[in-house]
């Protein structure tokens, strides 16, 4: 369970909706996928430095973005598993690598983008690549749903990945 103190409303919340049993390990692994996680949830180490008692600080808005990233990755994993059935694991892994390369390219060509915006664009690219593959099976495009979920969190330019 993640114990999170929302600094803007001075409220403590507990968050349990993540895979695994070790919250610190989960966060450290999740930030490898989405580096903005470490900006959205700030670790607060207890005085005795016991990682089991670690708490986190965030704002309501940042916490909502964290939850969007978490649920967004869950959808990506489901869609990648479907793609693995249709194609194979190596093909699905290559799609993720292509999206990572696109993110790296955007980091260099669009230095004004924040880490959170780059994380969204990484998800956007993965879904675009999956959409292109699964449309042959009659699967609906997911990108409109993704944009709708993130509306209000990011600019229209970022939502549409138009640079």
PDB file of C-alpha atoms in Angstrom:
ATOM      1  CA  UNK A   1       0.000   0.000   0.000  1.00  0.00           C
ATOM      2  CA  UNK A   2       1.216   3.501  -0.817  1.00  0.00           C
ATOM      3  CA  UNK A   3       0.640   6.079   1.902  1.00  0.00           C
ATOM      4  CA  UNK A   4       0.441   9.417   0.100  1.00  0.00           C
ATOM      5  CA  UNK A   5       0.133  12.851   1.624  1.00  0.00           C
ATOM      6  CA  UNK A   6      -1.613  15.263  -0.750  1.00  0.00           C
ATOM      7  CA  UNK A   7       0.111  18.544   0.011  1.00  0.00           C
ATOM      8  CA  UNK A   8      -2.388  20.854  -1.679  1.00  0.00           C
ATOM      9  CA  UNK A   9      -5.354  19.596   0.360  1.00  0.00           C
ATOM     10  CA  UNK A  10      -3.387  18.403   3.394  1.00  0.00           C
ATOM     11  CA  UNK A  11      -4.947  14.965   3.262  1.00  0.00           C
ATOM     12  CA  UNK A  12      -3.505  11.474   3.704  1.00  0.00           C
ATOM     13  CA  UNK A  13      -4.653   8.788   1.223  1.00  0.00           C
ATOM     14  CA  UNK A  14      -3.833   5.116   0.854  1.00  0.00           C
ATOM     15  CA  UNK A  15      -3.430   3.668  -2.608  1.00  0.00           C
ATOM     16  CA  UNK A  16      -3.542  -0.091  -3.133  1.00  0.00           C
ATOM     17  CA  UNK A  17      -4.346  -0.416  -6.835  1.00  0.00           C
ATOM     18  CA  UNK A  18      -0.936  -1.469  -8.182  1.00  0.00           C
ATOM     19  CA  UNK A  19       0.645  -4.828  -9.007  1.00  0.00           C
ATOM     20  CA  UNK A  20       2.991  -6.489  -6.556  1.00  0.00           C
ATOM     21  CA  UNK A  21       3.370  -6.379  -2.817  1.00  0.00           C
ATOM     22  CA  UNK A  22       6.348  -4.074  -2.331  1.00  0.00           C
ATOM     23  CA  UNK A  23       5.406  -0.443  -3.033  1.00  0.00           C
ATOM     24  CA  UNK A  24       8.973   0.917  -3.147  1.00  0.00           C
ATOM     25  CA  UNK A  25      10.078  -1.815  -5.543  1.00  0.00           C
ATOM     26  CA  UNK A  26       6.979  -1.191  -7.665  1.00  0.00           C
ATOM     27  CA  UNK A  27       7.645   2.567  -7.865  1.00  0.00           C
ATOM     28  CA  UNK A  28      11.319   2.034  -8.749  1.00  0.00           C
ATOM     29  CA  UNK A  29      10.359  -0.358 -11.546  1.00  0.00           C
ATOM     30  CA  UNK A  30       7.493   1.824 -12.766  1.00  0.00           C
ATOM     31  CA  UNK A  31       9.741   4.879 -13.070  1.00  0.00           C
ATOM     32  CA  UNK A  32      11.802   2.895 -15.588  1.00  0.00           C
ATOM     33  CA  UNK A  33       8.732   2.922 -17.833  1.00  0.00           C
ATOM     34  CA  UNK A  34       7.518   6.410 -16.921  1.00  0.00           C
ATOM     35  CA  UNK A  35      10.310   8.651 -15.535  1.00  0.00           C
ATOM     36  CA  UNK A  36       7.767  11.305 -14.519  1.00  0.00           C
ATOM     37  CA  UNK A  37       6.621   9.033 -11.667  1.00  0.00           C
ATOM     38  CA  UNK A  38       9.462  10.414  -9.547  1.00  0.00           C
ATOM     39  CA  UNK A  39       8.152  13.935 -10.154  1.00  0.00           C
ATOM     40  CA  UNK A  40       4.544  12.976  -9.431  1.00  0.00           C
ATOM     41  CA  UNK A  41       5.194  11.026  -6.223  1.00  0.00           C
ATOM     42  CA  UNK A  42       7.999  12.294  -4.028  1.00  0.00           C
ATOM     43  CA  UNK A  43       9.440   9.767  -1.558  1.00  0.00           C
ATOM     44  CA  UNK A  44       9.566  10.676   2.133  1.00  0.00           C
ATOM     45  CA  UNK A  45      12.026   8.446   3.963  1.00  0.00           C
ATOM     46  CA  UNK A  46      11.161   7.824   7.627  1.00  0.00           C
ATOM     47  CA  UNK A  47      13.694   8.818  10.298  1.00  0.00           C
ATOM     48  CA  UNK A  48      14.706   5.204  10.902  1.00  0.00           C
ATOM     49  CA  UNK A  49      15.222   4.818   7.098  1.00  0.00           C
ATOM     50  CA  UNK A  50      12.996   1.718   7.057  1.00  0.00           C
ATOM     51  CA  UNK A  51      11.821   1.425   3.445  1.00  0.00           C
ATOM     52  CA  UNK A  52       8.786  -0.557   4.608  1.00  0.00           C
ATOM     53  CA  UNK A  53       7.533   2.643   6.267  1.00  0.00           C
ATOM     54  CA  UNK A  54       8.204   4.904   3.259  1.00  0.00           C
ATOM     55  CA  UNK A  55       5.526   7.485   2.541  1.00  0.00           C
ATOM     56  CA  UNK A  56       5.020   9.721  -0.472  1.00  0.00           C
ATOM     57  CA  UNK A  57       3.993  13.291  -1.161  1.00  0.00           C
ATOM     58  CA  UNK A  58       2.033  14.558  -4.113  1.00  0.00           C
ATOM     59  CA  UNK A  59      -0.659  16.992  -5.142  1.00  0.00           C
ATOM     60  CA  UNK A  60      -4.152  15.911  -6.182  1.00  0.00           C
ATOM     61  CA  UNK A  61      -3.403  16.715  -9.817  1.00  0.00           C
ATOM     62  CA  UNK A  62      -0.068  14.884  -9.833  1.00  0.00           C
ATOM     63  CA  UNK A  63      -1.615  11.888  -8.076  1.00  0.00           C
ATOM     64  CA  UNK A  64      -4.364  11.762 -10.725  1.00  0.00           C
ATOM     65  CA  UNK A  65      -1.674  11.790 -13.439  1.00  0.00           C
ATOM     66  CA  UNK A  66       0.119   8.952 -11.655  1.00  0.00           C
ATOM     67  CA  UNK A  67      -3.111   6.931 -11.605  1.00  0.00           C
ATOM     68  CA  UNK A  68      -3.631   7.650 -15.318  1.00  0.00           C
ATOM     69  CA  UNK A  69      -0.131   6.387 -16.083  1.00  0.00           C
ATOM     70  CA  UNK A  70      -0.722   3.267 -14.031  1.00  0.00           C
ATOM     71  CA  UNK A  71      -4.045   2.417 -15.641  1.00  0.00           C
ATOM     72  CA  UNK A  72      -2.637   3.398 -19.034  1.00  0.00           C
ATOM     73  CA  UNK A  73       0.197   0.915 -18.675  1.00  0.00           C
ATOM     74  CA  UNK A  74      -2.298  -1.780 -17.680  1.00  0.00           C
ATOM     75  CA  UNK A  75      -4.203  -1.212 -20.932  1.00  0.00           C
ATOM     76  CA  UNK A  76      -0.940  -1.308 -22.892  1.00  0.00           C
ATOM     77  CA  UNK A  77      -0.006  -4.638 -21.307  1.00  0.00           C
ATOM     78  CA  UNK A  78      -3.426  -6.091 -22.181  1.00  0.00           C
ATOM     79  CA  UNK A  79      -3.162  -4.911 -25.759  1.00  0.00           C
ATOM     80  CA  UNK A  80       0.432  -6.151 -26.077  1.00  0.00           C
ATOM     81  CA  UNK A  81      -0.676  -9.574 -24.817  1.00  0.00           C
ATOM     82  CA  UNK A  82      -3.380  -9.627 -27.482  1.00  0.00           C
ATOM     83  CA  UNK A  83      -0.796  -8.652 -30.085  1.00  0.00           C
ATOM     84  CA  UNK A  84       1.507 -11.438 -28.879  1.00  0.00           C
ATOM     85  CA  UNK A  85      -1.298 -13.903 -29.613  1.00  0.00           C
ATOM     86  CA  UNK A  86      -1.845 -12.428 -33.061  1.00  0.00           C
ATOM     87  CA  UNK A  87       1.838 -12.044 -33.972  1.00  0.00           C
ATOM     88  CA  UNK A  88       4.483 -13.069 -31.403  1.00  0.00           C
ATOM     89  CA  UNK A  89       6.316 -11.806 -28.322  1.00  0.00           C
ATOM     90  CA  UNK A  90       9.305 -10.505 -30.283  1.00  0.00           C
ATOM     91  CA  UNK A  91       7.033  -8.438 -32.523  1.00  0.00           C
ATOM     92  CA  UNK A  92       5.279  -6.891 -29.505  1.00  0.00           C
ATOM     93  CA  UNK A  93       8.616  -6.170 -27.831  1.00  0.00           C
ATOM     94  CA  UNK A  94       9.825  -4.430 -30.981  1.00  0.00           C
ATOM     95  CA  UNK A  95       6.778  -2.134 -30.930  1.00  0.00           C
ATOM     96  CA  UNK A  96       7.700  -1.011 -27.417  1.00  0.00           C
ATOM     97  CA  UNK A  97      11.317  -0.453 -28.489  1.00  0.00           C
ATOM     98  CA  UNK A  98      10.138   1.634 -31.448  1.00  0.00           C
ATOM     99  CA  UNK A  99       8.023   3.760 -29.101  1.00  0.00           C
ATOM    100  CA  UNK A 100      11.025   4.172 -26.776  1.00  0.00           C
ATOM    101  CA  UNK A 101      13.133   5.365 -29.718  1.00  0.00           C
ATOM    102  CA  UNK A 102      10.406   7.836 -30.681  1.00  0.00           C
ATOM    103  CA  UNK A 103      10.394   9.156 -27.100  1.00  0.00           C
ATOM    104  CA  UNK A 104      14.172   9.553 -27.183  1.00  0.00           C
ATOM    105  CA  UNK A 105      13.914  11.406 -30.498  1.00  0.00           C
ATOM    106  CA  UNK A 106      11.222  13.726 -29.102  1.00  0.00           C
ATOM    107  CA  UNK A 107      13.419  14.415 -26.073  1.00  0.00           C
ATOM    108  CA  UNK A 108      16.075  15.745 -28.426  1.00  0.00           C
ATOM    109  CA  UNK A 109      13.895  17.497 -31.010  1.00  0.00           C
ATOM    110  CA  UNK A 110      11.283  18.935 -28.611  1.00  0.00           C
ATOM    111  CA  UNK A 111      13.256  20.054 -25.526  1.00  0.00           C
ATOM    112  CA  UNK A 112      10.291  22.115 -24.279  1.00  0.00           C
ATOM    113  CA  UNK A 113       8.336  18.948 -23.457  1.00  0.00           C
ATOM    114  CA  UNK A 114       8.078  17.951 -19.801  1.00  0.00           C
ATOM    115  CA  UNK A 115       8.794  14.451 -18.565  1.00  0.00           C
ATOM    116  CA  UNK A 116       5.060  13.853 -18.079  1.00  0.00           C
ATOM    117  CA  UNK A 117       4.314  14.995 -21.629  1.00  0.00           C
ATOM    118  CA  UNK A 118       7.016  12.652 -22.933  1.00  0.00           C
ATOM    119  CA  UNK A 119       5.519   9.790 -20.902  1.00  0.00           C
ATOM    120  CA  UNK A 120       2.114  10.461 -22.442  1.00  0.00           C
ATOM    121  CA  UNK A 121       3.643  10.612 -25.932  1.00  0.00           C
ATOM    122  CA  UNK A 122       5.370   7.283 -25.272  1.00  0.00           C
ATOM    123  CA  UNK A 123       1.966   5.748 -24.455  1.00  0.00           C
ATOM    124  CA  UNK A 124       0.451   7.494 -27.472  1.00  0.00           C
ATOM    125  CA  UNK A 125       3.087   5.994 -29.766  1.00  0.00           C
ATOM    126  CA  UNK A 126       2.644   2.466 -28.380  1.00  0.00           C
ATOM    127  CA  UNK A 127      -1.116   2.680 -28.876  1.00  0.00           C
ATOM    128  CA  UNK A 128      -0.688   4.071 -32.393  1.00  0.00           C
ATOM    129  CA  UNK A 129       1.577   1.160 -33.302  1.00  0.00           C
ATOM    130  CA  UNK A 130      -0.774  -1.384 -31.722  1.00  0.00           C
ATOM    131  CA  UNK A 131      -3.797   0.257 -33.393  1.00  0.00           C
ATOM    132  CA  UNK A 132      -2.090  -0.087 -36.774  1.00  0.00           C
ATOM    133  CA  UNK A 133      -1.608  -3.819 -36.201  1.00  0.00           C
ATOM    134  CA  UNK A 134      -4.906  -4.745 -34.575  1.00  0.00           C
ATOM    135  CA  UNK A 135      -7.125  -2.804 -36.977  1.00  0.00           C
ATOM    136  CA  UNK A 136      -6.707  -5.748 -39.348  1.00  0.00           C
ATOM    137  CA  UNK A 137      -8.610  -7.861 -36.806  1.00  0.00           C
ATOM    138  CA  UNK A 138     -11.424  -5.337 -36.590  1.00  0.00           C
ATOM    139  CA  UNK A 139     -10.206  -3.893 -33.293  1.00  0.00           C
ATOM    140  CA  UNK A 140     -11.289  -0.297 -32.632  1.00  0.00           C
ATOM    141  CA  UNK A 141      -8.668   2.426 -32.411  1.00  0.00           C
ATOM    142  CA  UNK A 142      -7.674   3.193 -28.827  1.00  0.00           C
ATOM    143  CA  UNK A 143      -6.065   6.604 -29.401  1.00  0.00           C
ATOM    144  CA  UNK A 144      -9.355   8.567 -29.131  1.00  0.00           C
ATOM    145  CA  UNK A 145      -9.983   6.933 -25.744  1.00  0.00           C
ATOM    146  CA  UNK A 146      -6.443   7.723 -24.578  1.00  0.00           C
ATOM    147  CA  UNK A 147      -6.812  11.369 -25.606  1.00  0.00           C
ATOM    148  CA  UNK A 148     -10.159  11.621 -23.849  1.00  0.00           C
ATOM    149  CA  UNK A 149      -8.717  10.201 -20.606  1.00  0.00           C
ATOM    150  CA  UNK A 150      -5.880  12.747 -20.604  1.00  0.00           C
ATOM    151  CA  UNK A 151      -7.957  15.750 -21.751  1.00  0.00           C
ATOM    152  CA  UNK A 152      -7.528  18.554 -19.247  1.00  0.00           C
ATOM    153  CA  UNK A 153      -4.151  17.228 -18.116  1.00  0.00           C
ATOM    154  CA  UNK A 154      -2.165  18.054 -21.259  1.00  0.00           C
ATOM    155  CA  UNK A 155      -2.310  20.555 -24.087  1.00  0.00           C
ATOM    156  CA  UNK A 156      -4.147  19.730 -27.311  1.00  0.00           C
ATOM    157  CA  UNK A 157      -0.814  19.748 -29.173  1.00  0.00           C
ATOM    158  CA  UNK A 158       0.578  17.035 -26.891  1.00  0.00           C
ATOM    159  CA  UNK A 159      -2.703  15.043 -26.855  1.00  0.00           C
ATOM    160  CA  UNK A 160      -2.649  14.851 -30.628  1.00  0.00           C
ATOM    161  CA  UNK A 161       1.165  14.430 -30.827  1.00  0.00           C
ATOM    162  CA  UNK A 162       1.401  17.273 -33.350  1.00  0.00           C
ATOM    163  CA  UNK A 163       4.811  18.913 -33.549  1.00  0.00           C
TER     164      UNK A 163
END
